[in-house]
PDB file of C-alpha atoms in Angstrom:
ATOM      1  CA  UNK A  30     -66.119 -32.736   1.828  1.00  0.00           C
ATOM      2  CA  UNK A  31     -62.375 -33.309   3.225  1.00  0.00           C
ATOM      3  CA  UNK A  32     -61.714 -31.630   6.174  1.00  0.00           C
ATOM      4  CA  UNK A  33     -58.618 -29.003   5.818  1.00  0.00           C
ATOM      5  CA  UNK A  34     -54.902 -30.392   6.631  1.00  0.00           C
ATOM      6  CA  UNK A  35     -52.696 -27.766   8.447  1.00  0.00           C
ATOM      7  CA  UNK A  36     -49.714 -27.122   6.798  1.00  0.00           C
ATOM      8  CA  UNK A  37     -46.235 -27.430   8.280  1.00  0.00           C
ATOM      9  CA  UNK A  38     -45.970 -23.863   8.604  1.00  0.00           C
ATOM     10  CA  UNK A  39     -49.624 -23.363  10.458  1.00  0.00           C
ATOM     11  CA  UNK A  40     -48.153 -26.155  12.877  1.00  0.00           C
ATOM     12  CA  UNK A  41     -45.255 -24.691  13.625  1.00  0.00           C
ATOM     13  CA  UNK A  42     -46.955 -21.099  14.245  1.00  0.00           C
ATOM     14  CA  UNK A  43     -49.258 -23.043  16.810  1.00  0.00           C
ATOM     15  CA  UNK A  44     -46.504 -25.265  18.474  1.00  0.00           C
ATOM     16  CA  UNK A  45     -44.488 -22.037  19.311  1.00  0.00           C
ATOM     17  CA  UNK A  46     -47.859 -20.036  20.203  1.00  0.00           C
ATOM     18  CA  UNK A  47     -48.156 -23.356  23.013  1.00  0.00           C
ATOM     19  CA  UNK A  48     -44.203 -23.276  24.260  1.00  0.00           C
ATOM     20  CA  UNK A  49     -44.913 -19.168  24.675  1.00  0.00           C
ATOM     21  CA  UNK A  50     -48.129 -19.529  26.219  1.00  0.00           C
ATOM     22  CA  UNK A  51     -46.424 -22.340  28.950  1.00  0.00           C
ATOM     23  CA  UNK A  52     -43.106 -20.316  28.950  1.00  0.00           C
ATOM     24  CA  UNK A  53     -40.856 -22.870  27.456  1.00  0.00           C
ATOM     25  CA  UNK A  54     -37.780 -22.217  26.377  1.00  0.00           C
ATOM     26  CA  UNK A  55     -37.051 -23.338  22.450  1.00  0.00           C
ATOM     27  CA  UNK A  56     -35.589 -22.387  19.202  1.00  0.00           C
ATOM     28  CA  UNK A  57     -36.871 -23.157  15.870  1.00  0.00           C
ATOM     29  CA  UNK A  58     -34.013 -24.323  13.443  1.00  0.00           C
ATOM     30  CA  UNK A  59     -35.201 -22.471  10.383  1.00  0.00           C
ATOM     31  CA  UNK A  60     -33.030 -24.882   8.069  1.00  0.00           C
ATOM     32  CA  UNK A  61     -35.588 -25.246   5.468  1.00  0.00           C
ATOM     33  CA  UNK A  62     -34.325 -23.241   1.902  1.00  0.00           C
ATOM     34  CA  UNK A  63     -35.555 -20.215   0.778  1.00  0.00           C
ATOM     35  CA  UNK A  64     -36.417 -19.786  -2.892  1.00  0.00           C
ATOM     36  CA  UNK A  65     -34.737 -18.353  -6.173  1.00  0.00           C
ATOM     37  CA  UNK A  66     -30.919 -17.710  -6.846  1.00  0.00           C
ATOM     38  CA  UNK A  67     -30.646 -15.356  -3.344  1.00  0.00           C
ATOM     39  CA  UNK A  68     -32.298 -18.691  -1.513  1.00  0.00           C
ATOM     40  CA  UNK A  69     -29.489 -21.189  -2.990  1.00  0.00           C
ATOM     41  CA  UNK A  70     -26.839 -18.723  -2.820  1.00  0.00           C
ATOM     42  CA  UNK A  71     -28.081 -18.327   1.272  1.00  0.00           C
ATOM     43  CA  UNK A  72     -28.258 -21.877   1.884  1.00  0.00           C
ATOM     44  CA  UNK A  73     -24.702 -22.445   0.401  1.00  0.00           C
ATOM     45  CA  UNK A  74     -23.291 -19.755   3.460  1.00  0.00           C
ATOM     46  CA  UNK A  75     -25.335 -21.251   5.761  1.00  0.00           C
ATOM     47  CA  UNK A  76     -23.592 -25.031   4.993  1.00  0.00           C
ATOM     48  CA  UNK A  77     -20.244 -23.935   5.404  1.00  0.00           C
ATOM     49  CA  UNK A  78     -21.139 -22.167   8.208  1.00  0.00           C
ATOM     50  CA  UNK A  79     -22.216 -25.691   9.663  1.00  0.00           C
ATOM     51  CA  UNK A  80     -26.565 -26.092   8.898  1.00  0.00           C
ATOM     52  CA  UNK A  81     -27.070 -29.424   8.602  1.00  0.00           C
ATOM     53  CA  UNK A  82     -29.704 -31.104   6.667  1.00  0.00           C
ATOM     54  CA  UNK A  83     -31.665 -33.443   8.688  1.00  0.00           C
ATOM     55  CA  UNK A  84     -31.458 -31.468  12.268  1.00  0.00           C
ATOM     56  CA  UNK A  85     -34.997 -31.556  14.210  1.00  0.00           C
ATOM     57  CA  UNK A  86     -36.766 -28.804  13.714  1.00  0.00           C
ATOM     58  CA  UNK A  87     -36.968 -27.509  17.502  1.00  0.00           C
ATOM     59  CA  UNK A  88     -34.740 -27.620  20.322  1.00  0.00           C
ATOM     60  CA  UNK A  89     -37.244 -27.255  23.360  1.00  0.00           C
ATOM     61  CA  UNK A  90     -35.995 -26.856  27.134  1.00  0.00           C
ATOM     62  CA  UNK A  91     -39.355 -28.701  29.014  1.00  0.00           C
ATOM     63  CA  UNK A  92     -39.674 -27.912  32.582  1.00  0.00           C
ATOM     64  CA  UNK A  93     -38.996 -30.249  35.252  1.00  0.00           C
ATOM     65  CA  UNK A  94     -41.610 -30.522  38.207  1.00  0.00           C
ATOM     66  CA  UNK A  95     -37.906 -30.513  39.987  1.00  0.00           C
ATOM     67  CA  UNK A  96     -37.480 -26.863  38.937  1.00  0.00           C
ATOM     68  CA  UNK A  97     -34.496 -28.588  36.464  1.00  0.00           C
ATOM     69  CA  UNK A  98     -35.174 -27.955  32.409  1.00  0.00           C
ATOM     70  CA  UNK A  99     -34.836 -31.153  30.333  1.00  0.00           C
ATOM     71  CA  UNK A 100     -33.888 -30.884  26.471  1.00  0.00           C
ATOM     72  CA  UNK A 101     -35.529 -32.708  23.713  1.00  0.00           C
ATOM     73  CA  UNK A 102     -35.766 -32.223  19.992  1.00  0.00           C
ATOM     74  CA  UNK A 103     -38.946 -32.384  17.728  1.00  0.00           C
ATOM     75  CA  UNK A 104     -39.269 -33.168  14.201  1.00  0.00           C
ATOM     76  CA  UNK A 105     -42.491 -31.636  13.751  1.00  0.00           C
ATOM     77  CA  UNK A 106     -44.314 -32.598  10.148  1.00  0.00           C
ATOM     78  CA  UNK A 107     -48.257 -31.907   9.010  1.00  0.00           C
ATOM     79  CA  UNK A 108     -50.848 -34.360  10.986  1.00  0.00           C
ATOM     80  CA  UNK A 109     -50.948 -36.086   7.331  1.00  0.00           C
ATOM     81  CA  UNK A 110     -48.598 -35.635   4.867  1.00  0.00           C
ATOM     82  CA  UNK A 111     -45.073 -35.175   4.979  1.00  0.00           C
ATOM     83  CA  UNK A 112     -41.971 -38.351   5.500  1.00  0.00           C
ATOM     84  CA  UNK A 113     -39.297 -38.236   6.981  1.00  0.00           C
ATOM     85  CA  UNK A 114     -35.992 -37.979   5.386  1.00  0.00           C
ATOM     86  CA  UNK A 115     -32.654 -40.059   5.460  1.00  0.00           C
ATOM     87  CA  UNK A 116     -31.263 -37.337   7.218  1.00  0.00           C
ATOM     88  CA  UNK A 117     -33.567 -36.708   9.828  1.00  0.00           C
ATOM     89  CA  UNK A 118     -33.377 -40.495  10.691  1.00  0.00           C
ATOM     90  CA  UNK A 119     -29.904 -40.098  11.532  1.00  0.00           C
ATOM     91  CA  UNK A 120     -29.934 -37.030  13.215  1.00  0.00           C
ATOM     92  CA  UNK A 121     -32.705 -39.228  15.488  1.00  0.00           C
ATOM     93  CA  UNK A 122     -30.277 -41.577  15.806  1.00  0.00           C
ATOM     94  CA  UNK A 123     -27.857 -39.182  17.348  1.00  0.00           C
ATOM     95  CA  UNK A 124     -30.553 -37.567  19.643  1.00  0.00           C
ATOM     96  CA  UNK A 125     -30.814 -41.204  20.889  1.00  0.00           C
ATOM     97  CA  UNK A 126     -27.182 -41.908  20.898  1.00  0.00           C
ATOM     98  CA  UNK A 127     -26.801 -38.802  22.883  1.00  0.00           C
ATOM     99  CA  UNK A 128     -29.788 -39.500  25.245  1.00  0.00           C
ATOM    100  CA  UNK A 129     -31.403 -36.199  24.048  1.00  0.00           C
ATOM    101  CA  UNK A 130     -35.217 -37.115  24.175  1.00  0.00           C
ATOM    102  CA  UNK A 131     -36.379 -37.093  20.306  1.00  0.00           C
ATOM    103  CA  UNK A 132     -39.483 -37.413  18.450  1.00  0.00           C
ATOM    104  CA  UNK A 133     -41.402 -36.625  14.693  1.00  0.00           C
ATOM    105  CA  UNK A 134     -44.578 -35.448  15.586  1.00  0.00           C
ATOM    106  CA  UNK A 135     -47.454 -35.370  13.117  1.00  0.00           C
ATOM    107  CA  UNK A 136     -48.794 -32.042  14.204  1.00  0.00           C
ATOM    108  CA  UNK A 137     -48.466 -29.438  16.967  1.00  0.00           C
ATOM    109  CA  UNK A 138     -50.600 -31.935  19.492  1.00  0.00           C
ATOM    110  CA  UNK A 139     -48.426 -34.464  19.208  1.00  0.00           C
ATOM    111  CA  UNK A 140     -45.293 -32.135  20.197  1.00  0.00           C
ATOM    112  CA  UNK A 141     -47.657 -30.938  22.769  1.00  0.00           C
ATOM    113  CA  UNK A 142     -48.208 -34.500  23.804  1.00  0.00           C
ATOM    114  CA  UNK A 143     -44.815 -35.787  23.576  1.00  0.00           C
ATOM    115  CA  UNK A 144     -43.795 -33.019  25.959  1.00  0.00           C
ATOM    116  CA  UNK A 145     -46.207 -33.508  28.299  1.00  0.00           C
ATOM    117  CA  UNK A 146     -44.541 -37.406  28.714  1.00  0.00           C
ATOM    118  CA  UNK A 147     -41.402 -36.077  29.092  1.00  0.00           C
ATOM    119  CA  UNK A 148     -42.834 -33.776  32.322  1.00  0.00           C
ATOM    120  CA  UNK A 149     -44.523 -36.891  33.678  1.00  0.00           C
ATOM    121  CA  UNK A 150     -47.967 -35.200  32.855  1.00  0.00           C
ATOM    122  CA  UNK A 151     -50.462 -37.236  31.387  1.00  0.00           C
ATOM    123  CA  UNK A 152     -53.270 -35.294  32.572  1.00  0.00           C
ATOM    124  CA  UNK A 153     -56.099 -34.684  29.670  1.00  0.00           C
ATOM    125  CA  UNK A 154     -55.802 -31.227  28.955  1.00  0.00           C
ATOM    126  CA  UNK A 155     -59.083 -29.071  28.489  1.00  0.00           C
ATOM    127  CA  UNK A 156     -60.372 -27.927  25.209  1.00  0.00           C
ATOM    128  CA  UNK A 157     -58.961 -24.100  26.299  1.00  0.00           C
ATOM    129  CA  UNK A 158     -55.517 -25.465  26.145  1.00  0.00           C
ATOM    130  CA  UNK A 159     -55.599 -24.642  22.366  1.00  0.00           C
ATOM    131  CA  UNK A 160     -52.952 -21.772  21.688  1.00  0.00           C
ATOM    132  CA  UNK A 161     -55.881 -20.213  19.506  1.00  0.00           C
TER     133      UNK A 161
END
């Protein structure tokens, strides 16, 4: 029998449990669409009022052993499963261009991970690190 995938909702739901749990400042874009006529005619406002497809995901203030808060932006997608589109490859592009720290993560670990490199921490962490 296959062991169950998380989907990218059940991610996301743990990544932000972690950022509460270690007090991180973040926001979740929530630029995916919503469905039936009320969902396109929503997503239509929302474009003119400037969502753009492709933007990570989260916007996550880490902080700094120096007391300073460093920004970074995560793509996050399921641990398998899930590709990454035209538009999120530029939008990492632009992260990069703009020296904002950027990364698709396969899973709420990896973000968990990839934030932990950006502190300077690459400390195991112990099994009751799990936001669950």
């Amino acid at each position: 029998m296959t062991e169950r995938v998380p989907t990218e909702r059940e991610e996301a739901e743990a990544l932000h449990k972690w950022l509460e749990l270690h007090h991180m400042p973040h926001e979740h874009r929530a630029n995916e669409g919503y469905g039936g006529r009320q969902g396109a005619i929503r997503q239509a406002m929302l474009k003119r009022q400037g969502l753009n497809k492709g933007a990570y995901d989260y916007e996550v203030y880490v902080p700094m052993p120096d007391g300073s808060l460093k920004l970074i932006n995560i793509e996050l997608k399921r641990q398998k499963g899930g590709t990454v589109s035209p538009d999120q490859k530029k939008w990492g592009e632009i992260y990069t261009r703009a020296k904002i720290p950027n990364r698709v993560c396969k899973g709420w670990w990896e973000a968990k991970l990839f934030i932990e490199e950006i502190q300077g921490s690459h400390a195991k962490s112990e099994s009751g690190d799990s936001p669950f």
